[in-house]
Structure formats: C-alpha cells, structure tokens
C-alpha cells in the first residue's frame, strides 16, 4: 500500500478483555516496529521484526503482550487481560531495511488508540 | 528512564522568534533522526544525521549531530505557527533498534 495502515483507529474495551491491533506495512518493507505512546510522551519501543522473526522484543512490558508477523508483512499486536494502564496509542512503523548507519526511514501509521475502561 | 533526554519539554514562543531544542544521551548512536508529530498522526521524519559533527539544513531548520554521536540539536529560525508540534529525536543503535526521546512540544503563537 501507499502508507502504513493500522486498524482499528480506536478501540474501547473493558478491563480483562483481549485485544488485537493490526498493522499493514508498506509493501516490500522488511522491518516493522511497534511502539506505545502515552499522552505527552514519546513513542516507547515495544518490538521490532525483521521479516517474520522478532529481532528484538525487549520492549514488551510483560507476558500479556505478544506480537506476530507470520508472513513477513502484516503484523498483529495482541494484548491479553487488558489493564487500564494499557491505555495508549499504539504506533506501527515500517522501514525498507534495517535502520542504522544506512539511515533508512521509519514510516509510521496513524496509530490505534486503545482505551481500557 | 529515557535513553534519550530532550529539552526543553515544552516551549511556547512568538512567531518570528528563533529556538533551539536539544537531544542528549550517554549512548553512542549509529544515526540519529528527528521527527515531527501532530495530534492524531504518527511521527514524520524531518532529517537523519549519520556522521559526528554533521550539520544539515532544511529551509529554516538546522540540525546538528554531536562529534561523539551522542547528542543533537535542532534550531529553528523565524518560527511560524505551522511549526507547532511535537519534535522527537530517535537514535539508532547497531542492533537496529530505534529509540525515541520524550519530545519537545513546541507552540508558536501568531
């Protein structure tokens, strides 16, 4: 696609429920990143995929959070037993290659706003 | 604890003024990027700096990467209301992670 697409744009759920957030990256982008952004804060790193594999999942806050990218394109962030503290905007970004000295660009989606009541 | 510290956290100025915002870290980065984010949208890349001491200019914006590749600054000349937004710096390490600072929220009043 032309850009990074995230669905749903807004999700309201009750405490304890299960939530899935989807990211459709730019076609051909091998690197995919998930971030969480709370109000007034910068994006907090969650997980980074290179292809189908999670190259770094050190940012996932606990075992309630899990992400997959089975075919190396679309990714799903899964949150079990949601808590009020999980409320935030979840941002997805993709890049054509590894970000580093090669200075590739992260293209972000508009985010999925999650509200846990 | 933020890996990248940005200052100031908030900045409110009048149209036409100059400003500088800073991004500092104790870590060395292979590259550093500046993004601007508007409400309801994802961050959008402004610039990437790679070489220590590098200076890049983008119209009224001047970006500098520190010699040791640990810090960076963004200077805006003659700020305009359209410059209002959240300015984020992000550092890339050799393992390809990209970590962000908390951002500087800039308001330019007409």
CSV table of C-alpha atoms in Angstrom, one decimal:
chain,number,residue,atom,x,y,z
A,1,UNK,CA,0.0,0.0,0.0
A,2,UNK,CA,0.9,3.7,-0.2
A,3,UNK,CA,1.4,4.0,3.5
A,4,UNK,CA,1.3,2.1,6.8
A,5,UNK,CA,-2.2,1.2,7.7
A,6,UNK,CA,-3.3,0.5,11.3
A,7,UNK,CA,-6.7,-0.9,12.4
A,8,UNK,CA,-8.7,-0.2,14.3
A,9,UNK,CA,-8.1,3.5,14.7
A,10,UNK,CA,-9.9,3.5,18.0
A,11,UNK,CA,-10.7,0.6,20.4
A,12,UNK,CA,-12.5,0.9,23.6
A,13,UNK,CA,-12.5,-2.3,25.8
A,14,UNK,CA,-13.2,-3.4,29.3
A,15,UNK,CA,-10.6,-4.3,31.8
A,16,UNK,CA,-9.7,-8.0,31.4
A,17,UNK,CA,-10.6,-8.3,27.8
A,18,UNK,CA,-8.4,-9.5,24.9
A,19,UNK,CA,-7.4,-7.0,22.2
A,20,UNK,CA,-5.8,-7.4,18.8
A,21,UNK,CA,-4.3,-4.4,16.9
A,22,UNK,CA,-3.3,-4.8,13.2
A,23,UNK,CA,-0.5,-3.2,11.2
A,24,UNK,CA,-0.3,-3.3,7.4
A,25,UNK,CA,3.1,-2.0,6.5
A,26,UNK,CA,4.3,-0.5,3.2
A,27,UNK,CA,4.6,-3.3,0.6
A,28,UNK,CA,8.1,-4.7,0.5
A,29,UNK,CA,9.2,-3.2,3.8
A,30,UNK,CA,11.1,-5.9,5.7
A,31,UNK,CA,11.4,-4.1,9.0
A,32,UNK,CA,8.4,-3.5,11.2
A,33,UNK,CA,8.3,-1.8,14.6
A,34,UNK,CA,5.7,-1.4,17.3
A,35,UNK,CA,5.7,1.5,19.7
A,36,UNK,CA,3.3,2.6,22.5
A,37,UNK,CA,2.8,6.3,23.1
A,38,UNK,CA,1.1,7.7,26.2
A,39,UNK,CA,-0.2,11.2,26.3
A,40,UNK,CA,2.6,13.8,26.3
A,41,UNK,CA,5.3,11.2,25.9
A,42,UNK,CA,7.5,10.0,23.1
A,43,UNK,CA,7.0,6.6,21.5
A,44,UNK,CA,8.1,3.7,23.7
A,45,UNK,CA,9.7,0.8,21.9
A,46,UNK,CA,7.9,-2.5,22.1
A,47,UNK,CA,9.1,-4.9,19.5
A,48,UNK,CA,11.0,-5.0,16.2
A,49,UNK,CA,10.6,-7.5,13.4
A,50,UNK,CA,13.0,-8.2,10.6
A,51,UNK,CA,11.0,-10.3,8.2
A,52,UNK,CA,8.9,-12.9,10.1
A,53,UNK,CA,11.1,-13.0,13.2
A,54,UNK,CA,11.1,-10.8,16.2
A,55,UNK,CA,14.6,-9.4,16.2
A,56,UNK,CA,14.1,-7.6,19.5
A,57,UNK,CA,11.1,-7.9,21.8
A,58,UNK,CA,12.8,-6.4,24.8
A,59,UNK,CA,10.3,-3.6,25.0
A,60,UNK,CA,7.3,-5.7,25.6
A,61,UNK,CA,6.2,-4.8,29.1
A,62,UNK,CA,5.1,-8.2,30.3
A,63,UNK,CA,3.8,-11.6,29.0
A,64,UNK,CA,0.3,-10.2,28.4
A,65,UNK,CA,1.8,-8.6,25.3
A,66,UNK,CA,2.6,-10.6,22.2
A,67,UNK,CA,3.1,-9.8,18.5
A,68,UNK,CA,3.3,-11.9,15.4
A,69,UNK,CA,4.2,-11.3,11.7
A,70,UNK,CA,3.7,-14.8,10.2
A,71,UNK,CA,4.2,-13.9,6.6
A,72,UNK,CA,6.6,-11.1,6.9
A,73,UNK,CA,4.1,-8.4,6.1
A,74,UNK,CA,1.0,-7.8,8.2
A,75,UNK,CA,1.7,-7.8,12.0
A,76,UNK,CA,-0.7,-8.2,14.9
A,77,UNK,CA,-0.1,-6.9,18.4
A,78,UNK,CA,-2.1,-9.0,20.9
A,79,UNK,CA,-2.8,-7.9,24.5
A,80,UNK,CA,-4.4,-10.3,26.9
A,81,UNK,CA,-6.2,-9.4,30.1
A,82,UNK,CA,-6.1,-5.7,29.4
A,83,UNK,CA,-5.5,-3.3,32.2
A,84,UNK,CA,-6.3,0.4,32.5
A,85,UNK,CA,-2.6,1.2,32.3
A,86,UNK,CA,-2.5,-0.3,28.8
A,87,UNK,CA,-4.5,2.7,27.5
A,88,UNK,CA,-2.3,4.5,25.0
A,89,UNK,CA,-1.8,5.0,21.2
A,90,UNK,CA,-0.1,2.0,19.7
A,91,UNK,CA,2.0,3.0,16.7
A,92,UNK,CA,3.4,0.8,14.0
A,93,UNK,CA,6.2,1.8,11.6
A,94,UNK,CA,7.9,0.1,8.8
A,95,UNK,CA,11.2,0.5,7.0
A,96,UNK,CA,12.7,-0.8,3.8
A,97,UNK,CA,15.7,-2.2,5.5
A,98,UNK,CA,17.4,-2.2,8.8
A,99,UNK,CA,17.6,1.2,10.5
A,100,UNK,CA,21.1,2.1,11.4
A,101,UNK,CA,24.1,3.7,9.7
A,102,UNK,CA,22.3,3.2,6.4
A,103,UNK,CA,19.8,5.8,7.6
A,104,UNK,CA,16.6,4.3,6.4
A,105,UNK,CA,13.4,6.0,7.1
A,106,UNK,CA,10.7,4.8,9.5
A,107,UNK,CA,7.2,5.4,8.1
A,108,UNK,CA,4.6,5.5,10.8
A,109,UNK,CA,0.9,4.7,10.7
A,110,UNK,CA,-1.6,7.0,12.4
A,111,UNK,CA,-1.8,4.6,15.3
A,112,UNK,CA,-4.5,2.7,17.2
A,113,UNK,CA,-5.9,4.4,20.2
A,114,UNK,CA,-6.7,1.9,22.9
A,115,UNK,CA,-8.8,2.8,25.9
A,116,UNK,CA,-9.3,0.3,28.6
A,117,UNK,CA,-12.2,1.1,30.9
B,1,UNK,CA,14.4,6.2,32.3
B,2,UNK,CA,14.6,7.7,28.8
B,3,UNK,CA,17.6,6.6,26.8
B,4,UNK,CA,17.4,10.0,25.0
B,5,UNK,CA,16.7,13.1,27.0
B,6,UNK,CA,15.1,16.0,25.2
B,7,UNK,CA,14.9,19.6,26.5
B,8,UNK,CA,13.0,21.7,26.9
B,9,UNK,CA,9.9,19.5,27.4
B,10,UNK,CA,7.7,22.5,26.5
B,11,UNK,CA,8.4,25.6,24.6
B,12,UNK,CA,6.0,28.4,23.7
B,13,UNK,CA,7.2,31.3,21.6
B,14,UNK,CA,6.0,34.1,19.4
B,15,UNK,CA,6.0,34.0,15.6
B,16,UNK,CA,9.4,35.2,14.2
B,17,UNK,CA,11.5,34.1,17.2
B,18,UNK,CA,14.4,31.6,17.0
B,19,UNK,CA,14.6,28.5,19.1
B,20,UNK,CA,16.9,25.5,19.8
B,21,UNK,CA,15.9,22.2,21.2
B,22,UNK,CA,18.3,19.5,22.4
B,23,UNK,CA,18.6,15.8,22.4
B,24,UNK,CA,21.2,14.2,24.7
B,25,UNK,CA,22.2,10.7,25.6
B,26,UNK,CA,25.1,8.8,27.3
B,27,UNK,CA,24.9,6.3,24.4
B,28,UNK,CA,26.6,6.5,21.0
B,29,UNK,CA,24.3,6.1,18.1
B,30,UNK,CA,25.0,5.0,14.5
B,31,UNK,CA,22.5,7.5,13.3
B,32,UNK,CA,20.0,10.0,14.8
B,33,UNK,CA,16.7,11.1,13.4
B,34,UNK,CA,14.4,14.0,14.1
B,35,UNK,CA,10.6,13.6,13.6
B,36,UNK,CA,7.7,16.0,14.0
B,37,UNK,CA,4.3,14.7,15.2
B,38,UNK,CA,1.0,16.4,15.0
B,39,UNK,CA,-2.1,15.3,17.1
B,40,UNK,CA,-3.8,12.2,15.8
B,41,UNK,CA,-0.9,11.3,13.5
B,42,UNK,CA,2.2,9.3,13.5
B,43,UNK,CA,5.7,11.0,13.6
B,44,UNK,CA,7.0,12.2,10.3
B,45,UNK,CA,10.7,12.2,9.5
B,46,UNK,CA,12.4,15.5,9.2
B,47,UNK,CA,16.1,14.5,8.9
B,48,UNK,CA,18.6,11.8,9.5
B,49,UNK,CA,22.2,12.6,10.7
B,50,UNK,CA,24.9,9.9,10.5
B,51,UNK,CA,28.3,11.5,10.8
B,52,UNK,CA,29.7,13.0,14.0
B,53,UNK,CA,29.7,16.8,13.7
B,54,UNK,CA,27.3,16.7,10.7
B,55,UNK,CA,25.1,19.8,10.1
B,56,UNK,CA,22.1,19.6,7.9
B,57,UNK,CA,19.8,22.4,6.9
B,58,UNK,CA,16.2,22.1,5.8
B,59,UNK,CA,14.8,25.5,5.0
B,60,UNK,CA,14.6,27.3,8.4
B,61,UNK,CA,15.6,24.2,10.3
B,62,UNK,CA,19.2,23.4,11.1
B,63,UNK,CA,20.2,20.0,12.6
B,64,UNK,CA,23.5,19.2,14.2
B,65,UNK,CA,24.9,15.8,15.3
B,66,UNK,CA,27.5,16.0,18.1
B,67,UNK,CA,31.1,15.0,17.4
B,68,UNK,CA,30.7,11.9,19.7
B,69,UNK,CA,27.4,10.9,18.1
B,70,UNK,CA,25.7,11.1,21.5
B,71,UNK,CA,23.7,14.3,21.1
B,72,UNK,CA,21.9,16.5,18.6
B,73,UNK,CA,20.2,19.9,18.4
B,74,UNK,CA,17.5,21.3,16.2
B,75,UNK,CA,17.5,25.1,15.6
B,76,UNK,CA,14.5,26.8,14.0
B,77,UNK,CA,14.9,30.3,12.6
B,78,UNK,CA,12.0,32.7,12.4
B,79,UNK,CA,9.4,30.2,13.8
B,80,UNK,CA,6.0,30.2,12.2
B,81,UNK,CA,2.7,28.9,13.7
B,82,UNK,CA,2.9,26.0,11.2
B,83,UNK,CA,6.0,24.8,13.1
B,84,UNK,CA,3.8,23.9,16.1
B,85,UNK,CA,4.0,20.3,17.0
B,86,UNK,CA,5.9,17.6,19.0
B,87,UNK,CA,9.5,17.3,18.0
B,88,UNK,CA,11.0,13.9,18.6
B,89,UNK,CA,14.6,12.7,18.3
B,90,UNK,CA,15.3,9.0,17.8
B,91,UNK,CA,18.6,7.2,18.0
B,92,UNK,CA,19.5,4.0,16.0
B,93,UNK,CA,21.9,1.6,17.6
B,94,UNK,CA,24.0,-1.1,15.8
B,95,UNK,CA,21.4,-3.7,16.6
B,96,UNK,CA,18.9,-1.7,14.5
B,97,UNK,CA,16.6,-0.7,17.3
B,98,UNK,CA,15.2,2.8,17.1
B,99,UNK,CA,14.5,4.5,20.5
B,100,UNK,CA,12.8,7.8,20.9
B,101,UNK,CA,13.1,10.7,23.4
B,102,UNK,CA,10.0,12.1,25.2
B,103,UNK,CA,9.9,15.0,22.8
B,104,UNK,CA,9.7,18.8,22.9
B,105,UNK,CA,6.2,20.2,22.5
B,106,UNK,CA,6.5,23.5,20.6
B,107,UNK,CA,3.8,26.1,20.3
B,108,UNK,CA,4.3,29.1,18.1
B,109,UNK,CA,1.8,31.9,18.7
B,110,UNK,CA,0.9,34.2,15.8
